Tab-separated table of C-alpha atoms and ligand atoms in Angstrom:
chain	number	residue	atom	x	y	z
A	23	MET	CA	-145.595	-57.486	-63.407
A	24	VAL	CA	-148.044	-60.328	-63.994
A	25	VAL	CA	-151.685	-59.253	-63.777
A	26	VAL	CA	-153.949	-62.097	-62.692
A	27	LYS	CA	-157.412	-61.638	-64.159
A	28	PRO	CA	-160.257	-62.719	-61.853
A	29	THR	CA	-162.269	-65.732	-62.997
A	30	PRO	CA	-165.476	-64.422	-64.601
A	31	ARG	CA	-168.509	-65.116	-62.423
A	32	VAL	CA	-171.960	-65.885	-63.812
A	33	LEU	CA	-175.292	-65.939	-62.010
A	34	ILE	CA	-177.886	-68.610	-62.780
A	35	LEU	CA	-181.392	-67.752	-61.617
A	36	GLY	CA	-182.644	-71.251	-60.981
A	37	GLY	CA	-185.275	-73.508	-59.484
A	38	THR	CA	-185.565	-75.747	-62.566
A	39	THR	CA	-184.045	-78.916	-63.971
A	40	GLU	CA	-182.417	-76.900	-66.770
A	41	ALA	CA	-180.796	-74.539	-64.259
A	42	ARG	CA	-179.341	-77.494	-62.335
A	43	ARG	CA	-178.071	-79.094	-65.549
A	44	LEU	CA	-176.408	-75.848	-66.611
A	45	ALA	CA	-174.760	-75.425	-63.191
A	46	GLU	CA	-173.511	-79.016	-63.338
A	47	HIS	CA	-172.154	-78.394	-66.830
A	48	LEU	CA	-170.272	-75.248	-65.773
A	49	VAL	CA	-168.989	-76.017	-62.263
A	50	GLY	CA	-166.229	-78.331	-63.438
A	51	ARG	CA	-164.666	-75.581	-65.540
A	52	ALA	CA	-161.709	-73.554	-64.321
A	53	ASP	CA	-162.451	-70.556	-66.553
A	54	VAL	CA	-165.807	-69.618	-65.053
A	55	GLU	CA	-167.285	-69.343	-61.556
A	56	VAL	CA	-170.972	-70.130	-61.133
A	57	VAL	CA	-173.453	-68.995	-58.499
A	58	SER	CA	-176.988	-70.412	-58.596
A	59	SER	CA	-179.859	-68.569	-56.972
A	60	LEU	CA	-183.007	-70.187	-55.560
A	61	ALA	CA	-186.105	-68.337	-54.404
A	62	GLY	CA	-186.382	-70.488	-51.276
A	63	ARG	CA	-190.022	-71.459	-51.861
A	64	VAL	CA	-189.636	-75.251	-51.659
A	65	ALA	CA	-188.964	-76.719	-48.202
A	66	SER	CA	-186.327	-79.210	-49.448
A	67	PRO	CA	-185.194	-78.081	-52.881
A	68	ARG	CA	-183.029	-80.141	-55.216
A	69	MET	CA	-179.728	-78.311	-54.820
A	70	PRO	CA	-177.650	-77.304	-57.845
A	71	ALA	CA	-173.939	-78.201	-57.995
A	72	GLY	CA	-171.516	-75.479	-56.903
A	73	GLN	CA	-172.200	-72.226	-55.069
A	74	VAL	CA	-175.803	-71.531	-54.158
A	75	ARG	CA	-177.553	-68.556	-52.581
A	76	VAL	CA	-181.175	-68.726	-51.400
A	77	GLY	CA	-183.877	-66.038	-51.067
A	78	GLY	CA	-185.172	-62.990	-52.910
A	79	PHE	CA	-183.008	-60.017	-53.886
A	80	ALA	CA	-185.617	-57.386	-52.956
A	81	GLY	CA	-186.807	-56.541	-56.438
A	82	ALA	CA	-185.023	-55.506	-59.608
A	83	ALA	CA	-183.027	-52.822	-57.809
A	84	GLY	CA	-181.856	-55.355	-55.210
A	85	LEU	CA	-180.854	-57.789	-57.935
A	86	ALA	CA	-178.916	-55.035	-59.712
A	87	ARG	CA	-177.092	-54.226	-56.454
A	88	TRP	CA	-176.308	-57.931	-55.950
A	89	ILE	CA	-174.957	-58.228	-59.499
A	90	GLY	CA	-172.681	-55.218	-58.897
A	91	ALA	CA	-171.518	-56.317	-55.446
A	92	HIS	CA	-170.607	-59.823	-56.677
A	93	ASP	CA	-168.952	-58.702	-59.900
A	94	ILE	CA	-171.281	-60.798	-62.060
A	95	ARG	CA	-170.242	-60.925	-65.715
A	96	ALA	CA	-173.403	-62.504	-67.151
A	97	VAL	CA	-176.844	-63.655	-65.963
A	98	ILE	CA	-178.795	-66.689	-67.121
A	99	ASP	CA	-182.481	-66.576	-66.259
A	100	ALA	CA	-183.179	-70.305	-66.081
A	101	THR	CA	-186.240	-69.892	-63.864
A	102	HIS	CA	-189.514	-71.681	-64.519
A	103	PRO	CA	-191.445	-70.388	-67.577
A	104	PHE	CA	-194.238	-69.222	-65.222
A	105	ALA	CA	-191.939	-67.335	-62.833
A	106	ALA	CA	-192.720	-64.041	-64.563
A	107	GLN	CA	-191.774	-61.592	-61.822
A	108	ILE	CA	-188.173	-62.712	-61.404
A	109	SER	CA	-187.790	-62.743	-65.204
A	110	ARG	CA	-188.989	-59.127	-65.383
A	111	ASN	CA	-186.628	-58.229	-62.532
A	112	ALA	CA	-183.737	-59.975	-64.269
A	113	ALA	CA	-184.370	-58.017	-67.482
A	114	ALA	CA	-184.508	-54.690	-65.617
A	115	ALA	CA	-181.496	-55.445	-63.402
A	116	ALA	CA	-179.321	-56.693	-66.252
A	117	ALA	CA	-180.134	-53.591	-68.315
A	118	ALA	CA	-179.376	-51.286	-65.379
A	119	SER	CA	-176.105	-53.116	-64.643
A	120	HIS	CA	-175.042	-53.348	-68.311
A	121	VAL	CA	-174.632	-57.108	-67.885
A	122	PRO	CA	-175.696	-59.537	-70.645
A	123	LEU	CA	-178.766	-61.666	-69.942
A	124	LEU	CA	-179.915	-64.920	-71.493
A	125	ALA	CA	-183.245	-66.664	-70.870
A	126	LEU	CA	-183.019	-70.460	-70.795
A	127	ARG	CA	-186.586	-71.698	-71.355
A	128	ARG	CA	-187.551	-75.251	-72.151
A	129	ARG	CA	-189.880	-75.553	-75.140
A	130	ALA	CA	-193.612	-75.385	-74.528
A	131	TRP	CA	-195.674	-78.555	-75.018
A	132	VAL	CA	-197.687	-78.760	-78.226
A	133	PRO	CA	-200.795	-80.897	-78.729
A	134	ALA	CA	-200.481	-84.246	-80.495
A	135	GLY	CA	-203.148	-86.187	-82.408
A	136	GLY	CA	-205.962	-87.240	-80.096
A	137	ASP	CA	-205.348	-84.469	-77.575
A	138	ARG	CA	-208.368	-82.480	-76.360
A	139	TRP	CA	-206.742	-79.279	-75.173
A	140	HIS	CA	-208.667	-76.189	-74.070
A	141	GLY	CA	-206.418	-73.129	-73.948
A	142	ALA	CA	-206.580	-70.681	-71.017
A	143	THR	CA	-204.590	-67.499	-70.592
A	144	SER	CA	-204.657	-67.541	-66.784
A	145	LEU	CA	-205.472	-69.822	-63.855
A	146	GLU	CA	-208.620	-67.770	-63.229
A	147	GLU	CA	-209.805	-68.400	-66.781
A	148	ALA	CA	-208.993	-72.109	-66.348
A	149	ALA	CA	-211.155	-72.192	-63.196
A	150	HIS	CA	-214.090	-70.630	-65.090
A	151	MET	CA	-213.825	-73.289	-67.795
A	152	LEU	CA	-214.011	-76.287	-65.458
A	153	PRO	CA	-217.786	-76.626	-64.758
A	154	ALA	CA	-218.415	-77.135	-68.501
A	155	LEU	CA	-215.776	-79.843	-68.734
A	156	GLY	CA	-216.248	-82.148	-65.751
A	157	ARG	CA	-216.601	-82.637	-62.000
A	158	ARG	CA	-213.386	-84.436	-60.967
A	159	HIS	CA	-210.379	-82.297	-61.791
A	160	PHE	CA	-206.696	-83.187	-61.551
A	161	LEU	CA	-204.851	-79.950	-60.684
A	162	THR	CA	-201.136	-79.972	-61.503
A	163	ILE	CA	-200.452	-76.249	-61.498
A	164	GLY	CA	-198.176	-75.892	-58.472
A	165	ARG	CA	-198.882	-74.939	-54.887
A	166	GLN	CA	-199.163	-71.193	-55.468
A	167	GLY	CA	-201.987	-71.447	-58.021
A	168	VAL	CA	-204.402	-73.662	-56.060
A	169	SER	CA	-206.282	-70.727	-54.509
A	170	SER	CA	-207.498	-69.702	-57.993
A	171	PHE	CA	-209.725	-72.823	-57.895
A	172	ALA	CA	-211.162	-72.290	-54.397
A	173	GLY	CA	-214.386	-70.870	-55.838
A	174	VAL	CA	-215.157	-73.857	-58.090
A	175	ARG	CA	-218.151	-75.501	-56.360
A	176	ARG	CA	-219.828	-78.876	-56.970
A	177	ALA	CA	-216.487	-80.340	-58.018
A	178	TRP	CA	-213.793	-82.542	-56.515
A	179	PHE	CA	-210.071	-81.905	-57.019
A	180	LEU	CA	-207.010	-84.100	-56.943
A	181	VAL	CA	-204.266	-81.553	-56.175
A	182	ARG	CA	-200.675	-82.613	-56.758
A	183	CYS	CA	-197.804	-80.378	-55.694
A	184	ILE	CA	-194.439	-80.549	-53.922
A	185	ASP	CA	-195.401	-78.677	-50.740
A	186	PRO	CA	-198.932	-78.130	-49.331
A	187	PRO	CA	-200.890	-75.170	-50.752
A	188	GLN	CA	-202.114	-72.413	-48.454
A	189	GLU	CA	-205.747	-71.430	-47.954
A	190	PRO	CA	-208.035	-70.729	-49.674
A	191	ARG	CA	-208.310	-74.148	-51.284
A	192	PRO	CA	-211.158	-75.939	-53.077
A	193	PRO	CA	-213.576	-77.278	-50.431
A	194	ARG	CA	-213.511	-80.872	-51.735
A	195	MET	CA	-210.008	-82.018	-52.556
A	196	GLU	CA	-207.410	-84.705	-52.038
A	197	LEU	CA	-203.807	-83.527	-51.671
A	198	LEU	CA	-201.020	-85.572	-53.186
A	199	LEU	CA	-197.534	-84.367	-52.202
A	200	ASP	CA	-195.149	-85.594	-54.868
A	201	ARG	CA	-192.670	-84.442	-57.488
A	202	GLY	CA	-191.778	-85.836	-60.912
A	203	PRO	CA	-190.595	-87.493	-62.960
A	204	TYR	CA	-193.712	-89.579	-63.564
A	205	SER	CA	-194.364	-92.431	-65.995
A	206	ALA	CA	-197.362	-92.549	-68.336
A	207	GLU	CA	-198.431	-95.863	-66.785
A	208	ALA	CA	-198.456	-94.376	-63.284
A	209	GLU	CA	-200.324	-91.276	-64.468
A	210	ILE	CA	-202.985	-93.365	-66.199
A	211	ALA	CA	-203.394	-95.550	-63.109
A	212	LEU	CA	-203.682	-92.453	-60.895
A	213	MET	CA	-206.259	-90.709	-63.091
A	214	ARG	CA	-208.258	-93.885	-63.594
A	215	GLY	CA	-208.113	-94.812	-59.911
A	216	ARG	CA	-209.408	-91.402	-58.782
A	217	GLY	CA	-212.056	-91.175	-61.530
A	218	VAL	CA	-210.506	-87.959	-62.855
A	219	ASP	CA	-212.402	-86.428	-65.788
A	220	THR	CA	-210.321	-83.271	-66.454
A	221	LEU	CA	-206.621	-82.400	-66.259
A	222	VAL	CA	-205.542	-78.823	-65.505
A	223	THR	CA	-201.929	-77.866	-66.143
A	224	LYS	CA	-199.690	-74.929	-66.943
A	225	ASN	CA	-197.745	-75.248	-70.186
A	226	SER	CA	-194.462	-75.716	-68.354
A	227	GLY	CA	-192.920	-77.957	-71.013
A	228	GLY	CA	-190.168	-80.451	-70.267
A	229	GLU	CA	-190.022	-84.215	-70.043
A	230	SER	CA	-190.293	-84.935	-66.353
A	231	THR	CA	-193.982	-83.996	-66.055
A	232	ALA	CA	-195.175	-84.620	-69.628
A	233	ALA	CA	-196.521	-88.118	-68.850
A	234	LYS	CA	-199.806	-86.658	-67.540
A	235	LEU	CA	-200.507	-85.412	-71.075
A	236	VAL	CA	-199.959	-88.897	-72.463
A	237	GLY	CA	-202.256	-90.217	-69.748
A	238	ALA	CA	-205.018	-87.726	-70.562
A	239	ARG	CA	-204.695	-88.580	-74.280
A	240	GLU	CA	-204.934	-92.319	-73.584
A	241	LEU	CA	-207.986	-91.818	-71.383
A	242	GLY	CA	-209.601	-89.319	-73.796
A	243	LEU	CA	-209.766	-86.605	-71.114
A	244	PRO	CA	-209.974	-82.864	-71.780
A	245	VAL	CA	-206.917	-80.863	-70.719
A	246	VAL	CA	-207.109	-77.236	-69.664
A	247	MET	CA	-203.738	-75.877	-70.746
A	248	VAL	CA	-202.715	-72.532	-69.261
A	249	ALA	CA	-200.463	-70.552	-71.631
A	250	ARG	CA	-197.106	-69.183	-70.482
A	251	PRO	CA	-196.441	-65.540	-69.819
A	252	ALA	CA	-194.209	-63.928	-72.461
A	253	THR	CA	-190.460	-63.606	-71.887
A	254	PRO	CA	-189.612	-59.904	-71.360
A	255	GLY	CA	-189.053	-58.153	-74.705
A	256	GLY	CA	-185.538	-57.968	-76.090
A	257	VAL	CA	-184.159	-60.830	-73.994
A	258	LEU	CA	-182.240	-63.447	-75.991
A	259	GLU	CA	-183.722	-66.907	-75.442
A	260	VAL	CA	-182.442	-70.471	-75.909
A	261	SER	CA	-184.276	-73.700	-75.168
A	262	ASP	CA	-181.455	-76.064	-74.257
A	263	VAL	CA	-178.590	-76.252	-71.793
A	264	GLN	CA	-175.971	-76.675	-74.520
A	265	GLY	CA	-177.049	-73.405	-76.135
A	266	ALA	CA	-176.824	-71.637	-72.789
A	267	ALA	CA	-173.341	-73.062	-72.116
A	268	GLU	CA	-172.156	-71.818	-75.523
A	269	TRP	CA	-173.539	-68.363	-74.742
A	270	VAL	CA	-171.651	-68.376	-71.421
A	271	ASP	CA	-168.453	-69.245	-73.336
A	272	VAL	CA	-168.876	-66.182	-75.516
A	273	GLN	CA	-169.658	-63.864	-72.592
A	274	THR	CA	-166.728	-64.994	-70.430
A	275	ARG	CA	-163.992	-65.171	-73.069
Z	312	LIG	P1	-191.879	-65.125	-59.339
Z	312	LIG	O1	-193.297	-64.912	-59.002
Z	312	LIG	O2	-191.410	-64.831	-60.716
Z	312	LIG	O3	-190.945	-64.297	-58.357
Z	312	LIG	C1	-191.415	-63.716	-57.138
Z	312	LIG	C2	-190.217	-63.296	-56.335
Z	312	LIG	O4	-189.506	-64.437	-55.861
Z	312	LIG	C3	-189.192	-62.511	-57.132
Z	312	LIG	O5	-189.556	-61.155	-57.251
Z	312	LIG	C4	-187.961	-62.735	-56.283
Z	312	LIG	O6	-188.025	-61.992	-55.079
Z	312	LIG	C5	-188.112	-64.165	-55.853
Z	312	LIG	N1	-187.452	-65.124	-56.748
Z	312	LIG	C6	-188.010	-65.899	-57.712
Z	312	LIG	N2	-187.108	-66.712	-58.266
Z	312	LIG	C7	-185.954	-66.446	-57.640
Z	312	LIG	C8	-184.646	-66.989	-57.753
Z	312	LIG	N3	-184.349	-67.972	-58.635
Z	312	LIG	N4	-183.675	-66.493	-56.934
Z	312	LIG	C9	-183.968	-65.517	-56.044
Z	312	LIG	N5	-185.185	-64.988	-55.877
Z	312	LIG	C10	-186.155	-65.442	-56.666
Z	312	LIG	O7	-191.426	-66.609	-58.992
Z	312	LIG	P2	-192.320	-67.893	-58.578
Z	312	LIG	O8	-193.264	-68.188	-59.659
Z	312	LIG	O9	-192.789	-67.670	-57.174
Z	312	LIG	O10	-191.197	-69.012	-58.583
Z	312	LIG	C11	-190.199	-69.027	-57.574
Z	312	LIG	C12	-189.105	-69.983	-57.982
Z	312	LIG	O11	-189.629	-71.293	-58.123
Z	312	LIG	C13	-188.451	-69.596	-59.310
Z	312	LIG	O12	-187.066	-69.504	-59.102
Z	312	LIG	C14	-188.840	-70.701	-60.258
Z	312	LIG	O13	-187.788	-71.074	-61.120
Z	312	LIG	C15	-189.257	-71.846	-59.357
Z	312	LIG	N6	-190.425	-72.583	-59.896
Z	312	LIG	C16	-191.564	-71.895	-60.202
Z	312	LIG	C17	-192.628	-72.578	-60.743
Z	312	LIG	C18	-193.888	-71.852	-61.159
Z	312	LIG	O14	-194.808	-72.515	-61.692
Z	312	LIG	N7	-194.003	-70.546	-60.967
Z	312	LIG	C19	-192.538	-73.963	-60.956
Z	312	LIG	C20	-191.356	-74.645	-60.620
Z	312	LIG	C21	-190.299	-73.920	-60.090
Z	312	LIG	P3	-187.325	-60.555	-54.926
Z	312	LIG	O15	-188.193	-59.594	-55.667
Z	312	LIG	O16	-187.295	-60.351	-53.450
Z	312	LIG	O17	-185.970	-60.646	-55.531
């Protein structure tokens, strides 16, 4: 009797460029089945190649149930470096399900010569730092973080995000709905044109949105850089798609 082994299935927790690149890398292969998961936050997300599911799992326990019900062999947490809750849930669910977990995290940005970075450990701390740094702030911290700046008075904000932020928002602001990649030239023109005197960003890393840092350097502007939350302890981490694909090879052999 010939026993046909099922194709091993892996789950990519996504919502990032790296997650899409990994899915694209793996979908063409016959020896592995890939399902990507999106939170469903963005109104028109960039869809990964292959199978996709959208929406929360209902916590770590829900994710563990989903992993069991779909016979998932391995999980790659390729979510955004600031998506801390889903990363915690992934660590707990993978441990409970006895399924291997890898974190795929792009490298953090590091300051270069001429940069004037001011480190913050949270968006709230970043908001407290702003009055000492300027009056016209360029906020590039995503839609969900804008409310942390609602209490900053006597300041004007240029807020750039993919979808509109909810209330509360800063009282004086211009909303720019856009998504990267951006060029340094365009970023410089934008900051100069709006008279921006401070850039506020999370240390997301990656190339597609790094041009704002070049722009701030060229213009001599201070940057409030919000540090990333830590990856849950004990989770193996790689910084590139190739490394993640090699890990998948080992797990699905
Ligand atoms: P979060 O705070 O870490 O997660 C909150 C909840 O959203 C999770 O508990 C989970 O709900 C659900 N969730 C998050 N990512 C999910 C995924 N890939 N698939 C299914 N459910 C998911 O996450 P967040 O900061 O709101 O980010 C949401 C998504 O947007 C992430 O997938 C992330 O990669 C992407 N993103 C985030 C940022 C950022 O700055 N935070 C930037 C760019 C892209 P349940 O508990 O119900 O399972």
